[in-house]
Coordinates of C-alpha atoms in Angstrom, one line a residue:
M1363 CA -52.8 -10.8 -12.6
R1364 CA -50.8 -13.0 -15.0
M1365 CA -47.2 -13.4 -14.2
R1366 CA -44.7 -14.1 -17.0
T1367 CA -41.4 -15.8 -16.2
R1368 CA -38.4 -14.9 -18.2
L1369 CA -35.0 -16.6 -17.8
L1370 CA -32.7 -13.8 -18.8
A1371 CA -29.7 -14.4 -20.9
I1372 CA -27.0 -12.4 -19.2
L1373 CA -24.5 -10.4 -21.3
G1374 CA -21.3 -12.4 -21.8
T1375 CA -22.6 -15.6 -20.2
S1376 CA -22.2 -19.3 -20.6
L1377 CA -25.3 -21.4 -20.5
F1378 CA -25.4 -24.7 -18.7
L1379 CA -27.7 -27.5 -17.8
A1380 CA -27.8 -28.0 -14.0
F1381 CA -28.7 -31.0 -11.8
A1382 CA -25.8 -33.4 -11.6
G1383 CA -27.1 -36.9 -11.1
V1384 CA -30.6 -36.3 -12.5
G1385 CA -31.7 -37.9 -15.7
V1386 CA -33.3 -35.0 -17.6
A1387 CA -32.3 -31.4 -17.0
S1388 CA -35.2 -29.1 -16.8
A1389 CA -33.8 -25.6 -16.1
L1390 CA -31.6 -23.5 -18.3
W1391 CA -29.6 -21.1 -16.2
S1392 CA -27.2 -18.3 -17.0
T1393 CA -24.0 -17.2 -15.3
P1394 CA -21.9 -14.1 -15.8
A1395 CA -18.6 -14.6 -17.7
A1396 CA -16.7 -13.0 -14.8
V1397 CA -17.4 -16.0 -12.6
T1398 CA -17.4 -18.7 -15.2
S1399 CA -14.5 -20.4 -13.6
N1400 CA -16.5 -21.0 -10.5
V1401 CA -19.5 -22.5 -12.2
R1402 CA -20.6 -25.9 -10.9
A1403 CA -23.6 -28.1 -11.6
A1404 CA -26.3 -26.8 -9.2
D1405 CA -27.5 -29.3 -6.6
L1406 CA -30.8 -27.8 -5.5
N1407 CA -31.0 -30.4 -2.8
D1408 CA -28.4 -28.4 -1.0
S1409 CA -30.8 -25.4 -0.6
C1410 CA -31.8 -26.4 2.9
L1411 CA -28.3 -27.3 4.1
N1412 CA -27.1 -23.6 4.2
P1413 CA -30.2 -21.6 3.3
T1414 CA -29.4 -18.1 2.1
S1415 CA -32.0 -15.4 1.4
V1416 CA -32.8 -11.7 1.5
V1417 CA -35.1 -10.4 4.3
N1418 CA -38.3 -8.5 3.7
A1419 CA -38.5 -9.8 0.2
S1420 CA -41.8 -8.2 -0.7
F1421 CA -41.3 -5.0 1.3
E1422 CA -44.0 -5.6 3.9
Q1423 CA -42.1 -4.2 6.8
P1424 CA -42.8 -1.7 8.2
V1425 CA -46.5 -1.5 7.3
A1426 CA -47.1 1.7 5.3
D1427 CA -50.2 3.8 6.0
F1428 CA -50.3 5.1 2.5
T1429 CA -48.1 5.7 -0.5
Y1430 CA -45.3 7.9 0.7
Q1431 CA -41.7 9.0 0.3
N1432 CA -38.7 9.6 2.5
R1433 CA -38.9 6.3 4.2
T1434 CA -35.5 5.2 5.5
D1435 CA -36.4 2.2 7.8
V1436 CA -37.6 -0.4 5.4
V1437 CA -36.4 -3.6 7.1
G1438 CA -33.3 -5.1 5.4
W1439 CA -33.0 -2.6 2.6
K1440 CA -31.0 0.6 1.9
S1441 CA -31.1 3.0 -0.9
R1442 CA -28.5 5.4 -2.5
N1443 CA -28.7 8.2 -5.0
N1444 CA -27.2 7.0 -8.3
A1445 CA -25.7 10.4 -9.1
T1446 CA -24.3 11.3 -5.7
G1447 CA -24.0 8.0 -3.9
A1448 CA -25.7 9.5 -0.8
D1449 CA -28.2 7.7 1.2
M1450 CA -31.7 8.2 -0.2
A1451 CA -35.2 7.5 1.1
I1452 CA -37.1 4.4 -0.1
E1453 CA -40.5 5.0 -1.6
V1454 CA -43.0 2.4 -0.4
W1455 CA -46.4 1.9 -2.1
K1456 CA -49.3 0.3 -0.3
G1457 CA -52.3 -1.4 -1.9
T1458 CA -53.6 -0.5 -5.3
T1459 CA -52.3 3.0 -6.3
E1460 CA -52.6 4.6 -9.7
G1461 CA -54.4 1.4 -10.8
I1462 CA -51.4 -0.8 -9.9
A1463 CA -51.9 -3.5 -7.3
P1464 CA -49.1 -5.3 -5.4
P1465 CA -48.5 -8.7 -6.9
V1466 CA -47.4 -10.2 -3.6
G1467 CA -48.5 -9.0 -0.2
N1468 CA -49.8 -5.5 0.3
Q1469 CA -46.7 -3.3 -0.5
F1470 CA -44.1 -2.7 -3.2
V1471 CA -41.4 -0.1 -3.8
E1472 CA -40.4 2.4 -6.5
L1473 CA -36.7 2.7 -7.4
N1474 CA -37.0 6.2 -8.6
S1475 CA -37.8 7.9 -5.3
T1476 CA -36.7 11.5 -5.0
A1477 CA -34.2 10.7 -7.8
A1478 CA -32.9 7.8 -9.8
G1479 CA -31.8 5.4 -7.0
T1480 CA -30.3 2.0 -6.2
L1481 CA -32.0 -0.3 -3.7
Y1482 CA -29.6 -2.8 -2.2
Q1483 CA -29.2 -5.5 0.5
T1484 CA -26.1 -7.5 1.7
I1485 CA -26.3 -11.1 2.7
A1486 CA -23.8 -13.7 4.0
T1487 CA -22.8 -16.2 1.3
T1488 CA -20.6 -19.3 0.8
P1489 CA -18.1 -19.2 -2.0
G1490 CA -19.0 -21.6 -4.7
Q1491 CA -22.8 -21.5 -3.9
T1492 CA -25.1 -21.3 -6.9
L1493 CA -27.7 -18.7 -5.9
Q1494 CA -30.9 -18.1 -7.7
W1495 CA -32.3 -14.6 -8.1
S1496 CA -35.8 -13.5 -9.1
L1497 CA -37.7 -10.2 -9.1
L1498 CA -41.0 -8.7 -10.3
H1499 CA -40.6 -5.4 -12.3
R1500 CA -43.2 -3.0 -13.8
G1501 CA -43.2 0.4 -15.4
R1502 CA -45.1 3.1 -13.6
Q1503 CA -46.3 5.3 -16.5
G1504 CA -44.8 3.5 -19.5
A1505 CA -41.7 1.4 -20.2
D1506 CA -39.1 1.8 -17.5
T1507 CA -35.6 0.2 -17.3
M1508 CA -33.7 -1.1 -14.4
Q1509 CA -30.5 -3.0 -13.9
L1510 CA -29.6 -5.9 -11.5
N1511 CA -26.1 -6.0 -10.1
I1512 CA -24.6 -8.7 -7.9
G1513 CA -21.1 -8.6 -6.3
V1514 CA -18.9 -7.5 -3.5
P1515 CA -20.5 -5.0 -1.2
G1516 CA -19.5 -1.4 -1.9
T1517 CA -18.6 -2.1 -5.5
P1518 CA -20.8 -1.7 -8.6
G1519 CA -21.1 -5.5 -8.8
V1520 CA -21.6 -7.6 -11.9
S1521 CA -24.5 -6.7 -14.1
Q1522 CA -27.0 -9.5 -14.5
G1523 CA -28.7 -7.5 -17.2
Q1524 CA -31.1 -4.6 -17.8
F1525 CA -34.8 -5.2 -17.8
T1526 CA -37.3 -3.0 -19.5
T1527 CA -41.0 -3.5 -18.6
D1528 CA -44.1 -1.5 -19.5
R1529 CA -47.0 -0.5 -17.3
S1530 CA -49.4 -3.2 -18.4
A1531 CA -48.3 -6.0 -16.1
W1532 CA -45.8 -7.2 -13.6
V1533 CA -43.1 -9.3 -15.2
R1534 CA -40.8 -11.8 -13.5
Y1535 CA -37.1 -12.0 -14.3
S1536 CA -34.9 -14.8 -12.9
G1537 CA -31.5 -16.3 -13.2
A1538 CA -28.5 -17.7 -11.3
Y1539 CA -25.3 -16.4 -9.8
V1540 CA -22.3 -18.4 -8.6
V1541 CA -20.5 -16.9 -5.6
P1542 CA -16.8 -16.3 -6.4
A1543 CA -14.0 -17.6 -4.3
G1544 CA -13.5 -15.7 -1.1
Q1545 CA -16.7 -13.8 -1.3
T1546 CA -18.5 -14.3 2.1
Q1547 CA -20.7 -11.2 1.8
T1548 CA -22.6 -10.5 -1.4
E1549 CA -24.6 -7.4 -2.3
L1550 CA -27.7 -7.5 -4.4
N1551 CA -28.7 -4.1 -5.9
F1552 CA -31.4 -2.8 -8.2
M1553 CA -30.5 0.3 -10.1
A1554 CA -32.9 2.7 -11.8
V1555 CA -31.7 3.3 -15.4
S1556 CA -34.4 5.2 -17.2
T1557 CA -38.1 6.1 -17.1
S1558 CA -40.7 6.5 -19.8
S1559 CA -41.5 10.0 -18.7
G1560 CA -37.9 11.1 -18.4
N1561 CA -38.7 12.2 -14.8
Q1562 CA -36.0 10.7 -12.6
S1563 CA -38.3 10.5 -9.6
I1564 CA -41.1 8.6 -11.4
G1565 CA -40.6 4.9 -12.5
N1566 CA -39.4 1.4 -12.0
L1567 CA -41.7 -0.5 -9.6
L1568 CA -40.2 -3.6 -7.8
D1569 CA -41.6 -6.4 -5.7
D1570 CA -41.1 -10.0 -4.6
V1571 CA -37.3 -10.1 -4.7
S1572 CA -35.6 -13.4 -4.1
F1573 CA -31.9 -14.1 -3.9
G1574 CA -30.4 -17.2 -2.4
T1575 CA -30.3 -21.0 -2.4
G1576 CA -33.9 -21.4 -3.5
P1577 CA -37.0 -22.5 -1.7
C1578 CA -36.5 -24.5 1.5
L1579 CA -39.6 -25.8 3.3
T1580 CA -39.2 -27.0 6.8
A1581 CA -42.0 -28.6 8.9
T1582 CA -42.8 -29.0 12.6
S1583 CA -45.6 -31.1 14.1
A1584 CA -47.5 -31.1 17.3
A1585 CA -50.4 -33.1 18.8
A1586 CA -52.9 -32.2 21.5
K1587 CA -56.0 -33.8 23.0
V1588 CA -59.4 -32.2 22.3
P1589 CA -60.5 -30.7 24.5
A1590 CA -57.1 -29.9 26.0
S1591 CA -56.3 -32.0 29.1
G1592 CA -53.3 -33.4 30.8
G1593 CA -52.4 -37.0 31.3
S1594 CA -51.7 -39.8 29.0
Y1595 CA -53.3 -40.5 25.6
N1596 CA -56.1 -43.1 25.9
V1597 CA -58.2 -45.1 23.6
G1598 CA -61.2 -42.9 22.7
D1599 CA -59.3 -39.6 23.0
L1600 CA -59.8 -37.1 20.2
V1601 CA -56.4 -35.8 19.0
Q1602 CA -55.7 -32.8 16.9
Y1603 CA -52.5 -32.9 14.8
T1604 CA -50.9 -29.7 13.6
T1605 CA -48.1 -29.3 11.0
T1606 CA -46.6 -25.9 10.4
V1607 CA -44.7 -25.6 7.0
N1608 CA -42.2 -22.7 6.8
N1609 CA -40.3 -21.5 3.8
I1610 CA -36.9 -20.5 5.2
G1611 CA -35.4 -20.3 1.7
S1612 CA -35.0 -17.5 -0.8
S1613 CA -37.8 -18.0 -3.2
L1614 CA -41.3 -19.4 -3.7
A1615 CA -41.9 -23.1 -3.0
S1616 CA -44.3 -24.0 -5.7
N1617 CA -46.8 -26.9 -6.0
S1618 CA -46.6 -27.3 -2.2
T1619 CA -48.5 -30.4 -1.2
Y1620 CA -49.0 -32.3 2.1
T1621 CA -49.7 -36.0 2.2
F1622 CA -50.2 -38.4 5.1
A1623 CA -51.6 -41.9 5.3
V1624 CA -53.5 -42.1 8.6
P1625 CA -52.2 -45.1 10.6
A1626 CA -54.4 -47.9 11.8
G1627 CA -54.2 -46.8 15.4
V1628 CA -56.5 -43.8 14.9
E1629 CA -59.7 -43.1 13.0
F1630 CA -59.8 -40.0 10.8
V1631 CA -62.5 -37.5 11.8
A1632 CA -64.5 -36.6 8.6
N1633 CA -64.1 -33.0 7.3
S1634 CA -61.8 -32.1 10.1
V1635 CA -58.9 -30.8 7.9
R1636 CA -58.2 -27.1 8.1
I1637 CA -55.7 -25.1 6.2
D1638 CA -54.6 -21.8 7.9
G1639 CA -57.7 -22.0 10.0
V1640 CA -60.2 -22.5 7.1
A1641 CA -62.3 -25.7 7.2
K1642 CA -62.0 -28.0 4.1
S1643 CA -64.1 -30.9 3.0
D1644 CA -62.9 -34.4 2.3
S1645 CA -64.4 -34.7 -1.2
A1646 CA -62.1 -34.7 -4.1
G1647 CA -62.3 -31.8 -6.6
D1648 CA -64.1 -29.2 -4.5
D1649 CA -61.2 -27.6 -2.6
Q1650 CA -57.6 -28.0 -1.8
V1651 CA -58.1 -31.1 0.4
D1652 CA -59.3 -34.6 -0.3
Y1653 CA -59.3 -37.8 1.8
A1654 CA -59.1 -41.2 0.1
S1655 CA -60.8 -43.6 2.4
A1656 CA -59.5 -46.7 0.7
S1657 CA -55.9 -45.7 1.4
R1658 CA -56.7 -43.5 4.4
T1659 CA -54.6 -40.8 2.8
I1660 CA -55.0 -37.0 3.4
T1661 CA -53.9 -34.8 0.5
A1662 CA -53.7 -31.1 1.1
R1663 CA -52.5 -28.5 -1.4
L1664 CA -51.0 -25.6 0.4
G1665 CA -50.1 -22.0 -0.3
M1666 CA -51.2 -19.1 -2.5
G1667 CA -53.1 -20.2 -5.6
A1668 CA -53.6 -23.8 -4.4
T1669 CA -56.5 -25.6 -6.2
S1670 CA -58.2 -28.9 -6.0
S1671 CA -55.5 -30.5 -8.2
V1672 CA -52.3 -28.4 -7.9
G1673 CA -50.4 -27.2 -4.9
G1674 CA -49.9 -23.5 -4.3
S1675 CA -46.9 -21.3 -3.6
I1676 CA -45.5 -20.7 -0.1
A1677 CA -43.5 -17.4 -0.3
Q1678 CA -40.1 -17.0 1.4
G1679 CA -40.5 -16.1 5.0
T1680 CA -44.1 -17.3 5.2
S1681 CA -45.8 -20.4 6.5
S1682 CA -48.9 -22.5 6.1
V1683 CA -50.6 -24.5 8.9
I1684 CA -52.6 -27.7 8.4
T1685 CA -54.6 -29.4 11.1
Y1686 CA -56.7 -32.6 11.2
Q1687 CA -58.4 -34.6 13.9
A1688 CA -58.4 -38.3 14.6
R1689 CA -59.8 -40.5 17.4
I1690 CA -57.6 -43.2 19.0
V1691 CA -59.0 -46.7 18.6
A1692 CA -58.5 -49.9 20.6
A1693 CA -55.9 -51.2 18.2
A1694 CA -53.5 -48.5 19.4
A1695 CA -53.7 -49.4 23.1
D1696 CA -50.4 -49.8 24.8
S1697 CA -48.5 -48.7 21.7
T1698 CA -47.3 -45.7 19.9
V1699 CA -49.0 -43.9 17.0
A1700 CA -46.7 -42.2 14.6
Y1701 CA -47.3 -39.0 12.7
Q1702 CA -44.9 -37.9 10.0
P1703 CA -46.5 -36.4 6.9
T1704 CA -44.6 -35.6 3.7
I1705 CA -44.5 -32.2 2.1
T1706 CA -43.4 -31.9 -1.6
Y1707 CA -42.7 -28.8 -3.5
V1708 CA -40.7 -27.5 -6.5
N1709 CA -38.4 -24.7 -7.4
D1710 CA -39.8 -22.6 -10.2
L1711 CA -36.4 -22.6 -11.8
A1712 CA -36.4 -26.3 -11.7
P1713 CA -40.0 -27.4 -11.9
N1714 CA -39.3 -31.0 -12.9
W1715 CA -37.1 -31.5 -9.8
P1716 CA -39.4 -31.9 -6.8
R1717 CA -38.2 -31.5 -3.3
T1718 CA -39.4 -33.4 -0.2
T1719 CA -39.4 -32.5 3.4
Q1720 CA -40.8 -34.2 6.5
P1721 CA -41.1 -33.0 10.1
A1722 CA -39.5 -35.1 12.8
N1723 CA -41.6 -38.2 13.5
L1724 CA -44.2 -37.4 16.2
A1725 CA -45.1 -40.5 18.1
I1726 CA -47.7 -40.4 20.9
Q1727 CA -47.8 -43.2 23.5
V1728 CA -51.2 -44.6 24.1
A1729 CA -51.9 -46.0 27.5
P1730 CA -53.1 -49.6 28.0
S1731 CA -56.8 -50.1 27.8
A1732 CA -59.2 -52.8 29.0
D1733 CA -62.9 -52.8 28.4
L1734 CA -64.6 -54.4 31.4
A1735 CA -68.2 -55.5 30.5
V1736 CA -70.7 -56.5 33.1
T1737 CA -73.8 -58.8 32.5
M1738 CA -76.2 -60.0 35.2
T1739 CA -79.2 -62.3 35.8
S1740 CA -81.5 -63.1 38.7
N1741 CA -83.3 -66.3 39.5
P1742 CA -86.2 -66.3 40.1
T1743 CA -87.1 -62.9 38.7
T1744 CA -90.4 -62.9 40.7
V1745 CA -91.3 -64.4 44.1
N1746 CA -94.8 -65.0 45.4
R1747 CA -95.5 -63.1 48.5
G1748 CA -95.3 -65.2 51.7
T1749 CA -93.3 -67.9 50.0
T1750 CA -90.0 -68.9 51.6
T1751 CA -87.5 -68.3 48.7
T1752 CA -83.8 -68.0 48.2
A1753 CA -83.0 -65.7 45.2
E1754 CA -79.7 -65.8 43.4
W1755 CA -78.0 -63.1 41.3
R1756 CA -75.3 -64.2 38.9
I1757 CA -72.8 -61.6 37.8
R1758 CA -70.3 -62.0 34.9
V1759 CA -67.4 -59.5 34.3
T1760 CA -65.6 -60.0 31.0
N1761 CA -62.4 -58.3 30.0
N1762 CA -62.9 -57.5 26.3
G1763 CA -59.3 -56.2 26.2
P1764 CA -57.2 -55.4 24.4
N1765 CA -54.9 -55.3 27.5
V1766 CA -54.8 -56.7 31.0
A1767 CA -57.1 -54.9 33.4
T1768 CA -54.8 -53.7 36.1
G1769 CA -56.1 -52.8 39.6
S1770 CA -59.6 -54.1 38.8
S1771 CA -62.5 -54.5 41.3
I1772 CA -66.2 -55.1 41.2
A1773 CA -68.5 -53.2 43.6
V1774 CA -71.7 -55.1 44.3
A1775 CA -74.6 -53.1 45.7
I1776 CA -77.0 -55.4 47.7
P1777 CA -80.3 -54.2 49.3
T1778 CA -79.7 -53.9 53.0
A1779 CA -83.1 -55.5 53.6
L1780 CA -81.7 -58.7 52.5
S1781 CA -79.3 -60.4 54.9
G1782 CA -76.5 -62.7 53.9
G1783 CA -72.8 -63.2 53.7
A1784 CA -70.2 -62.2 51.1
P1785 CA -70.7 -62.9 47.4
T1786 CA -68.8 -65.9 46.1
G1787 CA -66.9 -66.7 42.9
G1788 CA -63.8 -68.3 41.4
N1789 CA -60.5 -66.3 41.2
L1790 CA -62.1 -63.6 43.3
T1791 CA -61.8 -62.3 46.9
C1792 CA -65.1 -60.7 48.0
T1793 CA -65.9 -58.8 51.2
A1794 CA -69.2 -58.9 53.1
P1795 CA -71.5 -56.0 52.4
N1796 CA -70.8 -52.9 54.5
S1797 CA -73.5 -50.9 56.2
S1798 CA -74.5 -49.4 52.9
G1799 CA -74.8 -52.8 51.3
I1800 CA -71.7 -52.6 49.2
A1801 CA -69.5 -55.7 48.8
T1802 CA -66.2 -55.5 46.9
C1803 CA -64.8 -58.3 44.8
T1804 CA -61.2 -58.2 43.7
P1805 CA -60.0 -60.6 41.0
T1806 CA -57.0 -62.7 42.0
G1807 CA -54.2 -63.2 39.5
A1808 CA -54.0 -61.3 36.2
F1809 CA -57.3 -60.3 34.7
N1810 CA -56.2 -60.9 31.1
A1811 CA -58.0 -59.9 28.0
G1812 CA -60.6 -62.5 27.1
S1813 CA -61.0 -63.8 30.6
V1814 CA -64.1 -63.6 32.8
R1815 CA -64.9 -63.5 36.5
D1816 CA -68.2 -64.9 37.8
I1817 CA -69.8 -63.8 41.0
V1818 CA -72.8 -65.3 42.8
V1819 CA -75.0 -63.4 45.4
Q1820 CA -77.6 -65.4 47.3
R1821 CA -80.2 -63.9 49.6
S1822 CA -83.4 -65.1 51.3
I1823 CA -86.5 -63.2 50.4
P1824 CA -88.6 -62.1 53.5
T1825 CA -92.1 -63.7 53.6
S1826 CA -93.3 -60.4 54.9
A1827 CA -92.3 -58.4 51.8
A1828 CA -95.1 -56.5 50.4
V1829 CA -96.4 -57.2 46.9
G1830 CA -94.7 -54.9 44.4
T1831 CA -91.4 -54.8 46.4
V1832 CA -88.4 -54.9 44.0
Y1833 CA -85.0 -56.0 45.2
T1834 CA -82.2 -54.8 42.9
V1835 CA -78.6 -55.9 42.9
T1836 CA -76.1 -53.8 40.9
A1837 CA -72.5 -54.6 39.9
T1838 CA -70.0 -52.0 38.7
A1839 CA -66.6 -53.0 37.4
S1840 CA -63.6 -50.6 37.3
S1841 CA -59.8 -50.8 36.9
T1842 CA -56.8 -48.5 36.8
S1843 CA -56.5 -49.2 33.1
N1844 CA -58.3 -47.0 30.7
D1845 CA -61.7 -48.4 29.9
H1846 CA -62.6 -47.2 26.4
V1847 CA -66.2 -48.4 26.4
G1848 CA -67.9 -46.6 29.2
D1849 CA -71.5 -47.8 28.8
N1850 CA -71.1 -51.5 29.7
N1851 CA -69.3 -51.2 33.1
S1852 CA -72.4 -51.7 35.2
A1853 CA -75.5 -54.0 35.2
S1854 CA -78.4 -54.7 37.4
A1855 CA -81.0 -57.5 37.9
T1856 CA -84.1 -57.5 40.0
V1857 CA -86.4 -59.8 42.0
T1858 CA -90.0 -58.6 42.3
I1859 CA -92.5 -59.7 45.0
N1860 CA -95.7 -60.7 43.2
D1861 CA -99.0 -62.3 44.2
T1862 CA -99.7 -65.3 42.0
Q1863 CA -101.8 -67.3 44.6
A1864 CA -105.5 -67.3 43.9
P1865 CA -108.0 -67.1 46.8
T1866 CA -109.8 -70.3 48.0
V1867 CA -113.1 -71.3 46.3
P1868 CA -116.2 -69.6 47.8
G1869 CA -119.0 -71.8 49.3
T1870 CA -121.9 -73.0 47.2
P1871 CA -124.3 -70.0 46.9
T1872 CA -127.8 -70.2 48.4
A1873 CA -130.8 -68.4 46.9
S1874 CA -133.5 -66.5 48.7
G1875 CA -136.3 -64.1 47.9
T1876 CA -136.7 -65.5 44.4
T1877 CA -139.4 -63.9 42.3
A1878 CA -140.2 -64.2 38.6
T1879 CA -137.5 -61.5 37.8
Q1880 CA -134.8 -61.7 40.5
T1881 CA -133.1 -63.7 43.2
T1882 CA -130.6 -63.0 46.0
L1883 CA -127.5 -65.2 46.3
S1884 CA -125.3 -65.6 49.4
W1885 CA -122.1 -67.7 50.0
T1886 CA -119.4 -68.3 52.5
A1887 CA -116.3 -66.1 52.2
S1888 CA -113.0 -67.2 50.6
S1889 CA -109.5 -66.7 52.1
D1890 CA -106.3 -65.4 50.4
N1891 CA -102.6 -65.1 51.2
V1892 CA -102.9 -61.3 50.7
G1893 CA -106.6 -60.6 50.8
V1894 CA -109.8 -61.1 48.9
T1895 CA -110.9 -57.9 47.2
G1896 CA -114.2 -59.1 45.7
Y1897 CA -116.3 -61.8 44.0
R1898 CA -117.6 -62.6 40.6
V1899 CA -121.1 -64.1 40.1
Y1900 CA -121.8 -66.1 36.9
R1901 CA -125.2 -67.0 35.5
N1902 CA -125.2 -69.8 33.1
G1903 CA -121.4 -69.1 32.7
T1904 CA -121.8 -65.4 32.0
L1905 CA -120.5 -62.8 34.5
V1906 CA -123.5 -60.9 35.8
A1907 CA -122.2 -59.3 39.0
S1908 CA -118.9 -58.3 40.8
P1909 CA -119.8 -57.6 44.5
S1910 CA -117.2 -56.8 47.1
G1911 CA -119.1 -58.8 49.8
T1912 CA -120.6 -62.3 50.0
S1913 CA -124.0 -61.6 48.6
A1914 CA -125.6 -60.2 45.5
T1915 CA -129.1 -59.6 44.1
I1916 CA -129.4 -60.7 40.5
T1917 CA -132.2 -59.0 38.5
G1918 CA -133.5 -59.3 35.0
L1919 CA -134.6 -62.9 35.3
S1920 CA -137.4 -64.4 33.3
A1921 CA -140.4 -66.1 34.9
N1922 CA -140.7 -69.8 35.1
T1923 CA -137.1 -70.2 34.0
A1924 CA -134.2 -72.4 35.4
Y1925 CA -130.8 -70.8 36.0
S1926 CA -127.4 -72.1 37.2
F1927 CA -125.3 -69.7 39.4
T1928 CA -121.6 -70.0 40.4
V1929 CA -119.3 -67.7 42.4
S1930 CA -115.5 -67.1 42.3
A1931 CA -113.2 -64.9 44.5
V1932 CA -110.5 -62.4 43.3
D1933 CA -107.6 -60.7 45.0
A1934 CA -105.8 -57.4 44.4
A1935 CA -103.3 -59.0 41.9
G1936 CA -106.2 -60.2 39.8
N1937 CA -105.8 -63.8 40.8
E1938 CA -109.2 -65.5 40.5
S1939 CA -110.2 -68.7 42.3
A1940 CA -112.0 -71.6 40.8
R1941 CA -115.7 -71.2 40.6
S1942 CA -118.0 -72.6 43.3
T1943 CA -120.4 -75.5 43.1
A1944 CA -123.3 -74.4 41.0
R1945 CA -126.7 -73.5 42.5
S1946 CA -129.8 -74.1 40.4
V1947 CA -132.6 -71.5 40.8
T1948 CA -136.0 -71.7 39.0
T1949 CA -138.1 -68.6 38.9
P1950 CA -141.9 -69.0 39.6
M1951 CA -144.6 -68.3 37.0
A1952 CA -145.7 -64.7 36.9
F1953 CA -149.1 -63.8 38.4
N1954 CA -151.8 -63.0 35.7
A1955 CA -155.5 -62.3 36.7
A1956 CA -156.6 -63.7 33.4
N1957 CA -155.5 -67.1 34.6
F1958 CA -158.1 -67.1 37.4
Y1959 CA -161.9 -67.8 36.9

């Protein structure tokens, strides 16, 4: 519904331009002649010093179940019969009735209740204050007329004018009133004058009344870890910031806009902004929020009617809540991260004079943080079974900062099958392994950011260790400081028992039972540090048999042909010995009866 704003020229008024100390005046206000002597240039920046406003400005309390009459408990308001002065019921309308929808909220009132009436409210005022008034008026069946009076409670007050509005649309009327000297209580009243139908119980609809020092936005902020948990704030924590913006003034705060440049100590979480619980995107132009990554600035337009380019209106007595999330980064360790957004808004009666408010600075203290990173090597990485070997594990612990690692220690887990003393290292005190094989090394002196601690573990590898045995040493660093990188605190290195020793060379094979097509070879056995698992027989350099024992019958030979045979031994690890001395075998000529006479 389109709202029209009219700045009413009051009967017998003097017009003035407000805003002392501001370059170009932007609002033309009117003041009754009766209080002209009290007129002063209005300083709208005073509106939050002693805010004054009516209560239940859009008649939302109590909630009406339907359009009804004889309601006497509408919060803040009273009504009297114009003819008799007696108390009169207030007629409250809810929702769209007779084709007329409430312009603000869900309810509005009709001045002509059971008769032509006057709706009024009294508020505390300060003499000399310049108070703004505003209202929305509409005819019920045609053009209805009402009158606004302001003055001393219990008196007719000073007329601010009569307003005639037809049924086609709600119309806003507004102006200003200067509180006379000595007047600490002021009554605002709306009096039904006439109706289009002539029926004194039908006409003059009213909503969204304001009377006071103008809009006044206040803001409060809070921060909480997500998920909620106690204790200090640490690097890596996800923090949700919440700012609640309240209008404690007397009229709409228009073009309400929130801005905040995210500080270096936290990283903004993309698309985490919510306004009144509704998620918004970071992209410019698609909703009320945008995030400029270059300047790290959040801009959120709040209130009713907010768009992607213009802030909305926050009505008197209402609020808007904005939240966003950020993750604490290492740069913030052992420091404070400040949060103090800025909310700007304007008074519709002075649209070129923006107001600014900020919540109290909310600073969270981030605990110190130290990233302890562990790297590790072993030498050798493999050991041949049965070999007398001393293996060495080297551990390096680096403090990547940004702060000193307090209360740090390194737990070194050593296989209990390996005997030996305590690990060694510079600027460290290490214990011997306990019954579980855990040795503890404690850095001596301050473990500052950028410094390292080196630890050496030496152990003799048993000659009886089976092939495939793996000895693993693991080092894990910790400290009482927050460690914001959790995946580099531990490292392991291994020594594996292998079999790299080949068997001895088999004896030179001998041949027996040689025929024109086959021969049987035999040889003396090889020996191995682990055990021989088989042999390989080569004919003229080509593998022709892989027996498990020390003999093999080779078939497929040709008659009257010379062959060279060698043999090698292999073990379970696949190690193959050198080949034996060659044995030459010549097959005899094949028997053929045609050769005999």
